[in-house]
Structures are given as C-alpha cells and as structure tokens.
C-alpha cells in the first residue's frame, strides 16, 4: 500500500554536498651528488716511512634518550541516540517488558536521525525529535503489513487509549514531516489506518466515544478524486458510517439511513456525487440531512426524518427546494426520491408540506412547487396528464387568495370560503 497516494503528492528536493578537494602531494628534495676530491700525484724517490704511530680514538660518550611523553586521546563522542533504546527497555516495568517481549534482533542504525530495534511483539524507534517510542501488538503487526517506517514514517507516540476507552492507537509521521496518520485498533474492528485530513476530522467528531472505530484503512476512491474510511459507530452491529475527503470540500461524515440511501444511489459515482457537509440537524431539530456536490453545478441532498425515512433531491429540483428553505420551509421533508413522470417528459419529488407538496420539472417549464389545496385539485384532475399540464410558476398571491399557473390553465384558492377552482387559459 502506498500511503503517499492518499494525499496530494509531495515534491522532494535532493541536496548534494560538495566534494572534498584532495590535498597536494608533499614536494620531494632533489638528490645531491658530492664531487670527488682531486689529489695531485707526486712521483719521488722511494723512501722508507716510519710506521705510523698508533692512535686510539676515544669511544663516543653514551647518550640516553628521554622516554616520549605519554599522550592521552580525548574520549570520542557517542553517536546520536546510542544506548537510548536499551535504556528505554530497561526503564519498562516487568509487565511492560513481558508485553513487548525480548530483543529479536540487533539495533539498526539507518542514519544519525533514525534507530530502531525489533522485539518479539514490538519495535522501538529513536529519533532526535521523538526520543524513543514503541509500536506494539496488533498495531505493530498492521504497521509492518502497511510497509513500516518506509511508508508511514516513525511512531510519534507510544500506544494510547482511544477516547471511548475501548481501543488503542499509535500516531505516525513520515520522515519529511508531511503525512500524519494513525493506526486504530479495537476488538470489534481490528487494526486500521486513518490518514491526514480524515484523521483530523475523525478526532474532531470524537473518535470511538462518539463516531466509532475505523473498519477499513484509508482508501482512494475509484475515480481517484478523493479518499475515505468506513467506520462502525459505538452502538451499531455493522459498518454504518463513513468519512469522505476531496480537495474541494474537505472531509465530511455520512452515517446511518442517509449513508444507506447514498450507497443505494451508487456512492460518489452516482448522481449525488460527494458529500459537502457532515450530517446536519434540520431546523425543527427532528430531521437530519447531508448536502452533496451533485453534478458539480447543481446541488443535491439526502434528507431524513423518523416519519419519512431518507430521500434524495437533486439538480434543479434540489436547487428550488433549497431556495424554499429545504425541510424548514413550506415543502417540509421529501417523501420520495426524484422520480420520472409517466409521460417521460419531466421529473418530480413529493414532500410532506401542508396538505402535501411537490416540485415538478421539465426542460421547458423549469422546476416549480405546488402544494396545499391547489395541488389537491391538480391531483384530482390527473396531475400533469390533465388539461392543465405542468406548473409554470410556483404558488403566488392574487386578489382572491392564492394561485398557480400551469401550461394550459390556472388553479386558484379563494380566501373567502376556501374554494379551489381551475380554468383554462384563454
């Protein structure tokens, strides 16, 4: 697994040091030749020389060299981190030493900024910034499966208890200091990796105390546009929450019935696209909703209430729904997903509203709401298949009360008497 694909690529710059120049060779002394001495040969009558007097040379005076002064070399400095791992191991309690096990290999010195040593159930790391940290147990096993420090970097914490108290985690940081990640473990989900902004948001949401445990590693989405983790919330028996991240919208959480509906539409590859908000509370405090990026131009959403369940709105219908204040407005909660009309010409959603509400759309008429008594009359006549056709305006006030205009007529609600009447265009 290449963890670095989970976030924006990081450019690496190589720094090359200069080469040391070679010292010049020492100059050699030219050899000197002494000229032979010249003597003048004299020819003379032979003479008989007296034998030379013997001479006795005095022996040279003995010399005694003083012994050399003893020299003491300064002790060499210890290498960075030398002995730190052993000291940390020795500082552990007997119980902790039993948990990490015995040394399983020699200490490895990667460079002057990184040392590590394997134990039976753990690995100890030393860096100048973290001193000695320990990754152990199931988290250690998953760490090695994911590529160890070559992929995740070094542990920057010892193993810690998660916020809910039912699990454990260790944090990691790549050696270039760019990618922060953590491996979380619980008995319910095993050990899984959470990376970058998803990790940050998971902690903002309260980890396992409020949001749950990761049930997958961080993964790249099929379109390579985002990344995600799935989670198991504290009271759930199966995976039921997710955090999705994209560069434009950041990390956002989707869960429960809204997540199930989104999954049924095809996740981010479906018509709703990626989530652009966490799950939010509706104005009445009862319902919940998430917004999505739709087709990238027009919005989309999934809205849930206990009475209606979760339903999606999208495109121009969603845009009109938002303009009318969504679940807090006159239309209330959607009771259907967006559906096609029987004539194949338009699209619609039904809503709770007062007395029932809908938004209908066609390419020719746009998206318009119809609700209350006017909608009830239109439904009696046969909806868009009636002589009225599709709505071309929303409901508006007139001198008699309220009215809606349709392709081929009008429907009015009269304030006095509460009558609802329809008539064709002239």
Short mmCIF file of N, CA, C and O in Angstrom, two decimals, residues 20-124:
data_model
loop_
_atom_site.label_atom_id
_atom_site.label_comp_id
_atom_site.label_asym_id
_atom_site.label_seq_id
_atom_site.Cartn_x
_atom_site.Cartn_y
_atom_site.Cartn_z
N UNK A 20 35.11 16.89 -1.31
CA UNK A 20 36.32 17.39 -0.64
C UNK A 20 37.47 17.38 -1.64
O UNK A 20 37.65 16.43 -2.39
N UNK A 21 38.25 18.45 -1.68
CA UNK A 21 39.40 18.52 -2.59
C UNK A 21 40.56 17.72 -2.02
O UNK A 21 40.79 17.71 -0.81
N UNK A 22 41.31 17.03 -2.91
CA UNK A 22 42.47 16.24 -2.44
C UNK A 22 43.62 17.17 -2.10
O UNK A 22 43.86 18.16 -2.78
N UNK A 23 44.35 16.85 -0.99
CA UNK A 23 45.48 17.68 -0.58
C UNK A 23 46.63 17.48 -1.56
O UNK A 23 46.86 16.37 -2.04
N UNK A 24 47.44 18.53 -1.91
CA UNK A 24 48.57 18.36 -2.83
C UNK A 24 49.64 17.49 -2.20
O UNK A 24 49.85 17.51 -0.99
N UNK A 25 50.36 16.71 -3.04
CA UNK A 25 51.44 15.85 -2.54
C UNK A 25 52.61 16.70 -2.04
O UNK A 25 52.87 17.79 -2.53
N UNK A 26 53.35 16.16 -1.02
CA UNK A 26 54.49 16.90 -0.47
C UNK A 26 55.61 16.98 -1.51
O UNK A 26 55.86 16.04 -2.25
N UNK A 27 56.38 18.12 -1.58
CA UNK A 27 57.48 18.30 -2.54
C UNK A 27 58.64 17.39 -2.16
O UNK A 27 58.94 17.22 -1.00
N UNK A 28 59.30 16.82 -3.18
CA UNK A 28 60.46 15.96 -2.93
C UNK A 28 61.74 16.76 -3.07
O UNK A 28 61.83 17.65 -3.90
N UNK A 29 62.75 16.40 -2.26
CA UNK A 29 64.05 17.09 -2.33
C UNK A 29 64.90 16.46 -3.43
O UNK A 29 64.99 15.25 -3.53
N UNK A 30 65.46 17.32 -4.30
CA UNK A 30 66.33 16.81 -5.37
C UNK A 30 67.56 16.14 -4.75
O UNK A 30 68.17 16.68 -3.83
N UNK A 31 68.02 14.98 -5.28
CA UNK A 31 69.24 14.35 -4.72
C UNK A 31 70.47 15.18 -5.04
O UNK A 31 70.56 15.80 -6.09
N UNK A 32 71.44 15.22 -4.11
CA UNK A 32 72.70 15.98 -4.34
C UNK A 32 73.84 14.98 -4.47
O UNK A 32 73.88 13.97 -3.76
N UNK A 33 74.80 15.27 -5.40
CA UNK A 33 75.98 14.41 -5.60
C UNK A 33 77.22 15.20 -5.25
O UNK A 33 77.44 16.26 -5.84
N UNK A 34 78.02 14.70 -4.32
CA UNK A 34 79.24 15.41 -3.96
C UNK A 34 80.30 15.12 -5.02
O UNK A 34 80.49 13.96 -5.41
N UNK A 35 81.03 16.17 -5.47
CA UNK A 35 82.13 15.97 -6.44
C UNK A 35 83.27 15.25 -5.76
O UNK A 35 83.60 15.54 -4.61
N UNK A 36 83.90 14.29 -6.46
CA UNK A 36 85.02 13.59 -5.82
C UNK A 36 86.18 14.54 -5.60
O UNK A 36 86.44 15.41 -6.40
N UNK A 37 86.86 14.33 -4.50
CA UNK A 37 88.03 15.19 -4.23
C UNK A 37 89.16 14.80 -5.17
O UNK A 37 89.30 13.64 -5.54
N UNK A 38 89.99 15.78 -5.59
CA UNK A 38 91.09 15.55 -6.53
C UNK A 38 92.41 15.71 -5.80
O UNK A 38 92.65 16.73 -5.16
N UNK A 39 93.30 14.71 -5.90
CA UNK A 39 94.65 14.84 -5.28
C UNK A 39 95.70 14.85 -6.36
O UNK A 39 95.55 14.18 -7.38
N UNK A 40 96.85 15.57 -6.13
CA UNK A 40 97.96 15.66 -7.09
C UNK A 40 98.96 14.59 -6.79
O UNK A 40 99.43 14.46 -5.66
N UNK A 41 99.19 13.75 -7.79
CA UNK A 41 100.12 12.63 -7.58
C UNK A 41 101.56 13.09 -7.77
O UNK A 41 101.93 13.63 -8.81
N UNK A 42 102.46 12.87 -6.77
CA UNK A 42 103.88 13.32 -6.84
C UNK A 42 104.76 12.09 -6.93
O UNK A 42 104.65 11.18 -6.10
N UNK A 43 105.56 12.07 -7.93
CA UNK A 43 106.50 10.94 -8.06
C UNK A 43 107.80 11.30 -7.39
O UNK A 43 108.38 12.35 -7.64
N UNK A 44 108.31 10.46 -6.54
CA UNK A 44 109.55 10.76 -5.81
C UNK A 44 110.33 9.49 -5.61
O UNK A 44 109.84 8.38 -5.85
N UNK A 45 111.46 9.66 -5.13
CA UNK A 45 112.32 8.53 -4.80
C UNK A 45 111.70 7.74 -3.69
O UNK A 45 111.13 8.31 -2.75
N UNK A 46 111.73 6.44 -3.78
CA UNK A 46 111.14 5.69 -2.69
C UNK A 46 111.81 6.01 -1.37
O UNK A 46 113.00 6.14 -1.30
N UNK A 47 111.03 6.13 -0.48
CA UNK A 47 111.54 6.37 0.88
C UNK A 47 110.94 5.33 1.80
O UNK A 47 109.90 4.75 1.54
N UNK A 48 111.58 5.14 2.85
CA UNK A 48 111.06 4.21 3.84
C UNK A 48 110.44 5.01 4.96
O UNK A 48 111.11 5.75 5.67
N UNK A 49 109.11 4.86 5.01
CA UNK A 49 108.39 5.66 6.04
C UNK A 49 108.33 4.88 7.33
O UNK A 49 108.15 3.66 7.35
N UNK A 50 108.47 5.63 8.37
CA UNK A 50 108.29 5.02 9.68
C UNK A 50 106.84 4.61 9.85
O UNK A 50 105.93 5.30 9.39
N UNK A 51 106.61 3.53 10.45
CA UNK A 51 105.19 3.15 10.67
C UNK A 51 104.47 4.20 11.49
O UNK A 51 105.04 4.81 12.38
N UNK A 52 103.25 4.43 11.11
CA UNK A 52 102.52 5.48 11.84
C UNK A 52 102.30 5.11 13.29
O UNK A 52 102.20 3.96 13.64
N UNK A 53 102.35 6.14 14.03
CA UNK A 53 102.09 5.94 15.45
C UNK A 53 100.65 5.46 15.63
O UNK A 53 99.72 6.01 15.03
N UNK A 54 100.42 4.46 16.38
CA UNK A 54 99.02 4.05 16.61
C UNK A 54 98.25 5.13 17.35
O UNK A 54 98.78 5.81 18.22
N UNK A 55 97.04 5.27 16.90
CA UNK A 55 96.18 6.28 17.59
C UNK A 55 95.00 5.56 18.21
O UNK A 55 94.50 4.55 17.69
N UNK A 56 94.60 6.02 19.27
CA UNK A 56 93.44 5.41 19.97
C UNK A 56 92.31 6.43 20.02
O UNK A 56 92.48 7.51 20.59
N UNK A 57 91.23 6.08 19.36
CA UNK A 57 90.08 7.02 19.38
C UNK A 57 89.27 6.80 20.65
O UNK A 57 89.00 5.65 21.05
N UNK A 58 88.90 7.85 21.23
CA UNK A 58 88.04 7.75 22.45
C UNK A 58 86.64 7.29 22.06
O UNK A 58 86.08 7.76 21.06
N UNK A 59 86.13 6.38 22.80
CA UNK A 59 84.75 5.93 22.47
C UNK A 59 83.76 7.08 22.67
O UNK A 59 83.95 7.94 23.51
N UNK A 60 82.71 7.07 21.83
CA UNK A 60 81.75 8.19 21.95
C UNK A 60 81.04 8.14 23.30
O UNK A 60 80.86 7.08 23.89
N UNK A 61 80.72 9.32 23.73
CA UNK A 61 80.01 9.40 25.01
C UNK A 61 78.62 8.77 24.85
O UNK A 61 77.90 9.03 23.87
N UNK A 62 78.27 7.92 25.74
CA UNK A 62 76.92 7.34 25.61
C UNK A 62 75.85 8.42 25.80
O UNK A 62 76.00 9.33 26.61
N UNK A 63 74.75 8.28 24.98
CA UNK A 63 73.62 9.24 25.11
C UNK A 63 72.38 8.47 25.54
O UNK A 63 72.18 7.32 25.12
N UNK A 64 71.61 9.06 26.37
CA UNK A 64 70.36 8.43 26.84
C UNK A 64 69.19 9.29 26.39
O UNK A 64 69.10 10.47 26.72
N UNK A 65 68.30 8.67 25.54
CA UNK A 65 67.12 9.42 25.07
C UNK A 65 66.04 9.39 26.14
O UNK A 65 65.77 8.34 26.73
N UNK A 66 65.42 10.53 26.36
CA UNK A 66 64.31 10.59 27.33
C UNK A 66 63.10 9.87 26.74
O UNK A 66 62.83 9.98 25.55
N UNK A 67 62.40 9.10 27.53
CA UNK A 67 61.19 8.41 27.01
C UNK A 67 60.16 9.45 26.56
O UNK A 67 60.07 10.53 27.13
N UNK A 68 59.37 9.11 25.48
CA UNK A 68 58.37 10.09 24.99
C UNK A 68 57.30 10.34 26.04
O UNK A 68 56.97 9.46 26.84
N UNK A 69 56.83 11.58 26.03
CA UNK A 69 55.77 11.94 26.96
C UNK A 69 54.51 11.14 26.61
O UNK A 69 54.14 11.04 25.43
N UNK A 70 53.84 10.58 27.57
CA UNK A 70 52.61 9.84 27.26
C UNK A 70 51.54 10.81 26.74
O UNK A 70 51.42 11.94 27.23
N UNK A 71 50.77 10.36 25.72
CA UNK A 71 49.68 11.20 25.18
C UNK A 71 48.36 10.54 25.53
O UNK A 71 48.23 9.32 25.51
N UNK A 72 47.35 11.36 25.88
CA UNK A 72 46.02 10.86 26.23
C UNK A 72 45.03 11.38 25.20
O UNK A 72 44.87 12.59 25.04
N UNK A 73 44.36 10.46 24.43
CA UNK A 73 43.36 10.87 23.43
C UNK A 73 42.07 11.25 24.15
O UNK A 73 41.65 10.57 25.08
N UNK A 74 41.40 12.33 23.65
CA UNK A 74 40.12 12.72 24.22
C UNK A 74 39.09 11.65 23.88
O UNK A 74 39.10 11.11 22.79
N UNK A 75 38.21 11.30 24.81
CA UNK A 75 37.22 10.26 24.53
C UNK A 75 36.32 10.70 23.38
O UNK A 75 35.89 11.85 23.31
N UNK A 76 36.00 9.76 22.42
CA UNK A 76 35.14 10.11 21.29
C UNK A 76 33.71 10.27 21.77
O UNK A 76 33.26 9.60 22.70
N UNK A 77 32.96 11.19 21.12
CA UNK A 77 31.57 11.45 21.50
C UNK A 77 30.70 10.28 21.04
O UNK A 77 30.92 9.69 20.00
N UNK A 78 29.65 9.97 21.83
CA UNK A 78 28.72 8.89 21.47
C UNK A 78 27.91 9.31 20.26
O UNK A 78 27.60 10.50 20.07
N UNK A 79 27.57 8.36 19.40
CA UNK A 79 26.72 8.64 18.26
C UNK A 79 25.34 9.04 18.75
O UNK A 79 24.89 8.60 19.82
N UNK A 80 24.60 9.85 17.95
CA UNK A 80 23.26 10.27 18.37
C UNK A 80 22.37 9.07 18.65
O UNK A 80 22.31 8.14 17.85
N UNK A 81 21.72 9.09 19.78
CA UNK A 81 20.78 8.05 20.14
C UNK A 81 21.38 6.77 20.65
O UNK A 81 20.65 5.83 21.00
N UNK A 82 22.69 6.69 20.74
CA UNK A 82 23.33 5.44 21.14
C UNK A 82 22.92 5.09 22.57
O UNK A 82 23.03 5.89 23.49
N UNK A 83 22.41 3.88 22.73
CA UNK A 83 22.03 3.39 24.05
C UNK A 83 20.64 3.79 24.48
O UNK A 83 20.14 3.28 25.50
N UNK A 84 19.97 4.67 23.74
CA UNK A 84 18.66 5.17 24.19
C UNK A 84 17.60 4.07 24.18
O UNK A 84 16.75 4.01 25.08
N UNK A 85 17.62 3.22 23.16
CA UNK A 85 16.62 2.16 23.09
C UNK A 85 16.79 1.19 24.25
O UNK A 85 15.81 0.79 24.90
N UNK A 86 18.01 0.81 24.54
CA UNK A 86 18.26 -0.09 25.65
C UNK A 86 17.82 0.53 26.97
O UNK A 86 17.21 -0.15 27.82
N UNK A 87 18.11 1.82 27.14
CA UNK A 87 17.70 2.49 28.37
C UNK A 87 16.18 2.50 28.50
O UNK A 87 15.63 2.30 29.58
N UNK A 88 15.49 2.74 27.37
CA UNK A 88 14.02 2.76 27.43
C UNK A 88 13.49 1.37 27.81
O UNK A 88 12.56 1.25 28.61
N UNK A 89 14.07 0.34 27.21
CA UNK A 89 13.63 -1.02 27.51
C UNK A 89 13.84 -1.33 28.99
O UNK A 89 12.95 -1.88 29.66
N UNK A 90 15.00 -0.96 29.51
CA UNK A 90 15.30 -1.24 30.92
C UNK A 90 14.41 -0.44 31.86
O UNK A 90 14.20 -0.84 33.01
N UNK A 91 13.88 0.69 31.40
CA UNK A 91 13.01 1.52 32.24
C UNK A 91 11.59 0.98 32.34
O UNK A 91 10.81 1.42 33.17
N UNK A 92 11.23 0.02 31.46
CA UNK A 92 9.88 -0.54 31.48
C UNK A 92 9.69 -1.42 32.70
O UNK A 92 10.63 -2.04 33.20
N UNK A 93 8.46 -1.50 33.14
CA UNK A 93 8.15 -2.41 34.24
C UNK A 93 8.23 -3.84 33.75
O UNK A 93 8.20 -4.11 32.54
N UNK A 94 8.36 -4.80 34.65
CA UNK A 94 8.39 -6.20 34.23
C UNK A 94 7.18 -6.59 33.38
O UNK A 94 7.30 -7.36 32.43
N UNK A 95 6.03 -6.07 33.73
CA UNK A 95 4.82 -6.37 32.96
C UNK A 95 4.93 -5.82 31.54
O UNK A 95 4.59 -6.50 30.56
N UNK A 96 5.43 -4.58 31.41
CA UNK A 96 5.59 -3.99 30.08
C UNK A 96 6.66 -4.72 29.27
O UNK A 96 6.50 -4.92 28.06
N UNK A 97 7.73 -5.13 29.92
CA UNK A 97 8.76 -5.90 29.21
C UNK A 97 8.19 -7.21 28.70
O UNK A 97 8.53 -7.66 27.60
N UNK A 98 7.31 -7.81 29.46
CA UNK A 98 6.68 -9.05 29.00
C UNK A 98 5.80 -8.79 27.79
O UNK A 98 5.72 -9.61 26.87
N UNK A 99 5.13 -7.62 27.76
CA UNK A 99 4.25 -7.29 26.64
C UNK A 99 5.04 -7.07 25.35
O UNK A 99 4.61 -7.51 24.28
N UNK A 100 6.16 -6.40 25.43
CA UNK A 100 6.93 -6.13 24.20
C UNK A 100 7.81 -7.32 23.82
O UNK A 100 8.20 -7.47 22.66
N UNK A 101 8.11 -8.19 24.79
CA UNK A 101 8.92 -9.36 24.52
C UNK A 101 10.41 -9.07 24.59
O UNK A 101 10.85 -7.97 24.93
N UNK A 102 11.18 -10.08 24.22
CA UNK A 102 12.64 -9.98 24.28
C UNK A 102 13.18 -9.39 22.98
O UNK A 102 12.51 -9.42 21.94
N UNK A 103 14.40 -8.84 23.00
CA UNK A 103 15.01 -8.36 21.76
C UNK A 103 15.03 -9.47 20.71
O UNK A 103 15.36 -10.61 21.00
N UNK A 104 14.62 -9.12 19.47
CA UNK A 104 14.54 -10.11 18.39
C UNK A 104 15.54 -9.81 17.29
O UNK A 104 15.43 -10.35 16.19
N UNK A 105 16.49 -8.96 17.56
CA UNK A 105 17.49 -8.60 16.57
C UNK A 105 18.34 -7.47 17.10
O UNK A 105 18.03 -6.86 18.14
N UNK A 106 19.41 -7.18 16.39
CA UNK A 106 20.29 -6.09 16.80
C UNK A 106 19.66 -4.75 16.47
O UNK A 106 18.77 -4.63 15.62
N UNK A 107 20.13 -3.72 17.15
CA UNK A 107 19.68 -2.36 16.84
C UNK A 107 20.18 -1.99 15.45
O UNK A 107 21.31 -2.24 15.08
N UNK A 108 19.27 -1.38 14.67
CA UNK A 108 19.59 -0.96 13.31
C UNK A 108 19.76 0.56 13.30
O UNK A 108 18.87 1.28 13.76
N UNK A 109 20.89 1.02 12.80
CA UNK A 109 21.14 2.46 12.67
C UNK A 109 20.94 2.82 11.20
O UNK A 109 21.78 2.53 10.36
N UNK A 110 19.77 3.44 10.89
CA UNK A 110 19.51 3.84 9.50
C UNK A 110 20.39 5.02 9.12
O UNK A 110 20.95 5.07 8.03
N UNK A 111 20.45 5.98 9.99
CA UNK A 111 21.29 7.16 9.81
C UNK A 111 21.34 7.86 11.16
O UNK A 111 20.80 7.34 12.15
N UNK A 112 21.96 9.02 11.22
CA UNK A 112 22.10 9.66 12.53
C UNK A 112 20.79 10.21 13.07
O UNK A 112 20.71 10.65 14.21
N UNK A 113 19.72 10.13 12.26
CA UNK A 113 18.41 10.60 12.73
C UNK A 113 17.41 9.49 12.96
O UNK A 113 16.26 9.76 13.28
N UNK A 114 17.80 8.22 12.80
CA UNK A 114 16.84 7.14 12.98
C UNK A 114 17.53 5.84 13.39
O UNK A 114 18.45 5.36 12.73
N UNK A 115 17.07 5.29 14.52
CA UNK A 115 17.49 3.98 15.01
C UNK A 115 16.23 3.19 15.35
O UNK A 115 15.23 3.76 15.79
N UNK A 116 16.30 1.86 15.16
CA UNK A 116 15.18 1.03 15.58
C UNK A 116 15.66 -0.38 15.92
O UNK A 116 16.71 -0.80 15.49
N UNK A 117 14.84 -1.06 16.72
CA UNK A 117 15.18 -2.42 17.11
C UNK A 117 13.89 -3.21 17.30
O UNK A 117 12.93 -2.74 17.91
N UNK A 118 13.88 -4.43 16.75
CA UNK A 118 12.73 -5.31 16.89
C UNK A 118 12.80 -6.08 18.20
O UNK A 118 13.87 -6.51 18.64
N UNK A 119 11.60 -6.24 18.80
CA UNK A 119 11.40 -7.13 19.93
C UNK A 119 10.33 -8.14 19.52
O UNK A 119 9.77 -8.04 18.43
N UNK A 120 10.06 -9.10 20.35
CA UNK A 120 9.16 -10.18 19.96
C UNK A 120 7.80 -9.67 19.53
O UNK A 120 7.23 -10.14 18.55
N UNK A 121 7.27 -8.66 20.24
CA UNK A 121 5.92 -8.17 19.96
C UNK A 121 5.90 -6.65 19.72
O UNK A 121 4.84 -6.04 19.87
N UNK A 122 7.03 -6.08 19.42
CA UNK A 122 7.07 -4.62 19.32
C UNK A 122 8.31 -4.20 18.52
O UNK A 122 9.18 -5.00 18.22
N UNK A 123 8.34 -2.92 18.20
CA UNK A 123 9.54 -2.31 17.65
C UNK A 123 9.76 -0.98 18.35
O UNK A 123 8.81 -0.19 18.50
N UNK A 124 10.99 -0.73 18.77
CA UNK A 124 11.36 0.52 19.41
C UNK A 124 12.00 1.41 18.35
O UNK A 124 12.84 0.95 17.57
#
